[in-house]
């Protein structure tokens, strides 16, 4: 079950075999995995039986130069807009600065001005201008392969069992090659 909000996180822990979190933010992952695992315990379930999967875009750059990172961010900015749709629903339901939904998830959508699904899930989506670089960096895996390895290992330490990377940008082959030759072997080591 995929979830962001408090009721869905609770239901995930109570009922689901797995939890899919569509973002790779370390703080939010820790927050949401904890909520799911606590709900499992409260429901009398073994929390280790809930498999956790983080799903997010990955863009491997040759280096961490400002130019390379800026390009990667533009290629993955669509993801912050997509997540922003779900976040907007949470803000509408729980309000801004709700004790039930962390500001680290909701704060960035203040400048959001609608969303056209004709551009959904595509790099260059014009409806994602509101997504700041910080959110792209937090929600996605961007940078040289070493940065991907570091973030994936940090996510694993937070209880993530599986990773699904979205390869929807202009460097699909290079990202797949880098994951196959460098990232996956290092994370599996």
Short mmCIF file of C-alpha atoms in Angstrom, two decimals:
data_model
loop_
_atom_site.label_atom_id
_atom_site.label_comp_id
_atom_site.label_asym_id
_atom_site.label_seq_id
_atom_site.Cartn_x
_atom_site.Cartn_y
_atom_site.Cartn_z
CA UNK A 1 0.00 0.00 0.00
CA UNK A 2 1.27 3.47 -0.85
CA UNK A 3 0.73 6.17 1.75
CA UNK A 4 1.66 9.67 2.91
CA UNK A 5 -1.15 10.74 5.26
CA UNK A 6 -1.78 9.61 8.84
CA UNK A 7 -4.84 7.45 8.13
CA UNK A 8 -3.21 5.68 5.19
CA UNK A 9 0.02 5.13 7.14
CA UNK A 10 -2.00 3.64 10.01
CA UNK A 11 -3.95 1.37 7.67
CA UNK A 12 -0.73 0.28 6.00
CA UNK A 13 0.67 -0.85 9.33
CA UNK A 14 -2.56 -2.54 10.32
CA UNK A 15 -3.32 -4.37 7.08
CA UNK A 16 -0.70 -4.25 4.34
CA UNK A 17 2.13 -6.66 3.56
CA UNK A 18 4.18 -3.78 2.21
CA UNK A 19 4.53 -0.02 2.36
CA UNK A 20 5.45 1.96 -0.76
CA UNK A 21 6.78 5.44 -0.10
CA UNK A 22 7.16 7.57 -3.21
CA UNK A 23 10.04 9.79 -2.13
CA UNK A 24 13.58 9.26 -0.91
CA UNK A 25 13.71 11.95 1.79
CA UNK A 26 15.56 10.71 4.85
CA UNK A 27 13.52 12.61 7.46
CA UNK A 28 10.14 11.75 5.93
CA UNK A 29 11.15 8.12 5.40
CA UNK A 30 12.08 7.80 9.06
CA UNK A 31 8.84 9.52 10.12
CA UNK A 32 6.57 7.42 7.89
CA UNK A 33 8.28 4.06 8.43
CA UNK A 34 8.00 4.65 12.18
CA UNK A 35 4.27 5.43 11.83
CA UNK A 36 3.68 2.26 9.80
CA UNK A 37 5.68 0.04 12.16
CA UNK A 38 3.98 1.51 15.25
CA UNK A 39 0.57 0.91 13.68
CA UNK A 40 1.57 -2.70 12.99
CA UNK A 41 2.58 -3.21 16.63
CA UNK A 42 -0.64 -1.60 17.89
CA UNK A 43 -2.61 -3.95 15.62
CA UNK A 44 -0.79 -6.96 17.09
CA UNK A 45 1.31 -7.57 14.01
CA UNK A 46 5.02 -8.18 13.72
CA UNK A 47 6.30 -4.91 12.19
CA UNK A 48 9.12 -6.75 10.42
CA UNK A 49 6.47 -8.43 8.26
CA UNK A 50 5.72 -5.10 6.55
CA UNK A 51 8.17 -4.73 3.67
CA UNK A 52 9.16 -1.13 2.99
CA UNK A 53 9.85 0.08 -0.55
CA UNK A 54 11.06 3.57 -1.44
CA UNK A 55 10.31 4.61 -5.01
CA UNK A 56 11.86 7.75 -6.48
CA UNK A 57 13.60 9.11 -9.57
CA UNK A 58 17.31 8.44 -9.93
CA UNK A 59 19.61 10.53 -12.10
CA UNK A 60 23.30 9.64 -12.06
CA UNK A 61 25.62 12.48 -13.02
CA UNK A 62 29.26 12.22 -14.08
CA UNK A 63 30.25 14.64 -11.30
CA UNK A 64 28.72 16.95 -8.73
CA UNK A 65 29.36 20.18 -10.60
CA UNK A 66 26.67 22.85 -10.29
CA UNK A 67 25.84 22.45 -13.98
CA UNK A 68 25.41 18.68 -13.80
CA UNK A 69 23.26 18.90 -10.68
CA UNK A 70 21.12 21.71 -12.13
CA UNK A 71 20.42 19.64 -15.24
CA UNK A 72 19.58 16.53 -13.20
CA UNK A 73 17.21 18.57 -11.01
CA UNK A 74 15.37 19.88 -14.06
CA UNK A 75 15.03 16.35 -15.38
CA UNK A 76 13.54 15.11 -12.07
CA UNK A 77 11.53 18.17 -10.96
CA UNK A 78 8.36 16.51 -12.33
CA UNK A 79 8.44 14.15 -9.34
CA UNK A 80 8.02 16.93 -6.78
CA UNK A 81 5.00 18.10 -8.75
CA UNK A 82 3.52 14.62 -8.82
CA UNK A 83 4.02 14.16 -5.07
CA UNK A 84 2.66 17.69 -4.63
CA UNK A 85 -0.75 16.51 -5.88
CA UNK A 86 -1.01 14.07 -2.99
CA UNK A 87 0.38 16.63 -0.56
CA UNK A 88 -2.22 19.19 -1.69
CA UNK A 89 -4.93 16.66 -0.81
CA UNK A 90 -3.41 16.23 2.65
CA UNK A 91 -3.24 20.00 3.22
CA UNK A 92 -6.87 20.34 2.10
CA UNK A 93 -7.90 17.64 4.57
CA UNK A 94 -5.69 18.45 7.58
CA UNK A 95 -4.81 22.11 7.00
CA UNK A 96 -1.46 23.86 6.92
CA UNK A 97 0.94 23.19 9.78
CA UNK A 98 -1.10 20.22 10.98
CA UNK A 99 0.24 18.15 13.84
CA UNK A 100 -0.78 15.08 11.80
CA UNK A 101 1.30 15.84 8.70
CA UNK A 102 4.90 17.09 8.92
CA UNK A 103 5.73 20.51 7.50
CA UNK A 104 8.74 18.87 5.83
CA UNK A 105 6.21 17.29 3.48
CA UNK A 106 3.70 20.11 3.04
CA UNK A 107 5.61 23.39 3.17
CA UNK A 108 6.87 23.32 -0.42
CA UNK A 109 3.46 23.33 -2.12
CA UNK A 110 2.51 26.87 -1.02
CA UNK A 111 3.33 28.24 -4.48
CA UNK A 112 1.54 25.38 -6.30
CA UNK A 113 -0.96 26.64 -8.86
CA UNK A 114 -2.87 23.66 -10.19
CA UNK A 115 -1.64 20.70 -12.14
CA UNK A 116 -2.36 19.48 -15.67
CA UNK A 117 -2.23 15.69 -15.87
CA UNK A 118 -1.37 15.95 -19.57
CA UNK A 119 2.23 16.49 -18.40
CA UNK A 120 2.15 13.99 -15.54
CA UNK A 121 5.34 12.03 -14.88
CA UNK A 122 7.35 13.81 -17.56
CA UNK A 123 10.53 15.81 -17.32
CA UNK A 124 9.95 19.37 -18.44
CA UNK A 125 6.47 19.42 -16.89
CA UNK A 126 5.53 23.15 -16.86
CA UNK A 127 3.31 22.69 -13.79
CA UNK A 128 6.28 21.95 -11.52
CA UNK A 129 7.90 25.38 -11.43
CA UNK A 130 6.87 25.65 -7.78
CA UNK A 131 9.11 22.72 -6.79
CA UNK A 132 12.36 24.09 -5.28
CA UNK A 133 15.75 22.48 -5.85
CA UNK A 134 15.86 21.44 -2.19
CA UNK A 135 12.78 19.24 -2.65
CA UNK A 136 14.21 17.63 -5.79
CA UNK A 137 17.39 16.87 -3.87
CA UNK A 138 15.48 15.50 -0.87
CA UNK A 139 12.84 13.48 -2.74
CA UNK A 140 15.06 12.07 -5.51
CA UNK A 141 18.44 10.36 -5.94
CA UNK A 142 20.62 12.85 -7.79
CA UNK A 143 24.37 13.17 -8.29
CA UNK A 144 27.36 10.90 -8.86
CA UNK A 145 26.95 7.17 -8.18
CA UNK A 146 28.64 7.56 -4.77
CA UNK A 147 25.85 9.90 -3.62
CA UNK A 148 23.22 7.36 -4.68
CA UNK A 149 25.02 4.63 -2.74
CA UNK A 150 25.27 6.85 0.34
CA UNK A 151 21.58 7.78 0.27
CA UNK A 152 20.36 4.25 -0.44
CA UNK A 153 22.43 2.92 2.46
CA UNK A 154 21.03 5.66 4.73
CA UNK A 155 17.50 4.71 3.66
CA UNK A 156 18.26 1.05 4.39
CA UNK A 157 19.34 2.07 7.91
CA UNK A 158 15.89 3.67 8.33
CA UNK A 159 14.15 0.36 7.61
CA UNK A 160 13.81 0.38 3.83
CA UNK A 161 13.93 -3.13 2.36
CA UNK A 162 13.51 -2.41 -1.36
CA UNK A 163 14.20 0.43 -3.77
CA UNK A 164 12.42 1.24 -7.01
CA UNK A 165 13.98 3.94 -9.13
CA UNK A 166 12.11 5.92 -11.77
CA UNK A 167 14.19 6.38 -14.88
CA UNK A 168 12.07 8.98 -16.66
CA UNK A 169 14.53 11.55 -18.01
CA UNK A 170 17.13 12.14 -20.69
CA UNK A 171 19.83 9.88 -19.21
CA UNK A 172 18.02 6.56 -18.96
CA UNK A 173 20.78 4.34 -20.37
CA UNK A 174 23.53 6.06 -18.38
CA UNK A 175 21.53 5.73 -15.15
CA UNK A 176 20.73 2.06 -15.80
CA UNK A 177 24.40 1.39 -16.62
CA UNK A 178 25.61 3.18 -13.48
CA UNK A 179 23.13 1.32 -11.30
CA UNK A 180 24.06 -2.02 -12.83
CA UNK A 181 27.81 -1.56 -12.66
CA UNK A 182 28.31 0.58 -9.55
CA UNK A 183 25.27 1.36 -7.40
CA UNK A 184 23.58 -2.03 -7.02
CA UNK A 185 26.82 -3.96 -6.37
CA UNK A 186 27.85 -1.42 -3.71
CA UNK A 187 24.45 -1.39 -1.99
CA UNK A 188 24.25 -5.19 -2.07
CA UNK A 189 27.79 -5.59 -0.68
#
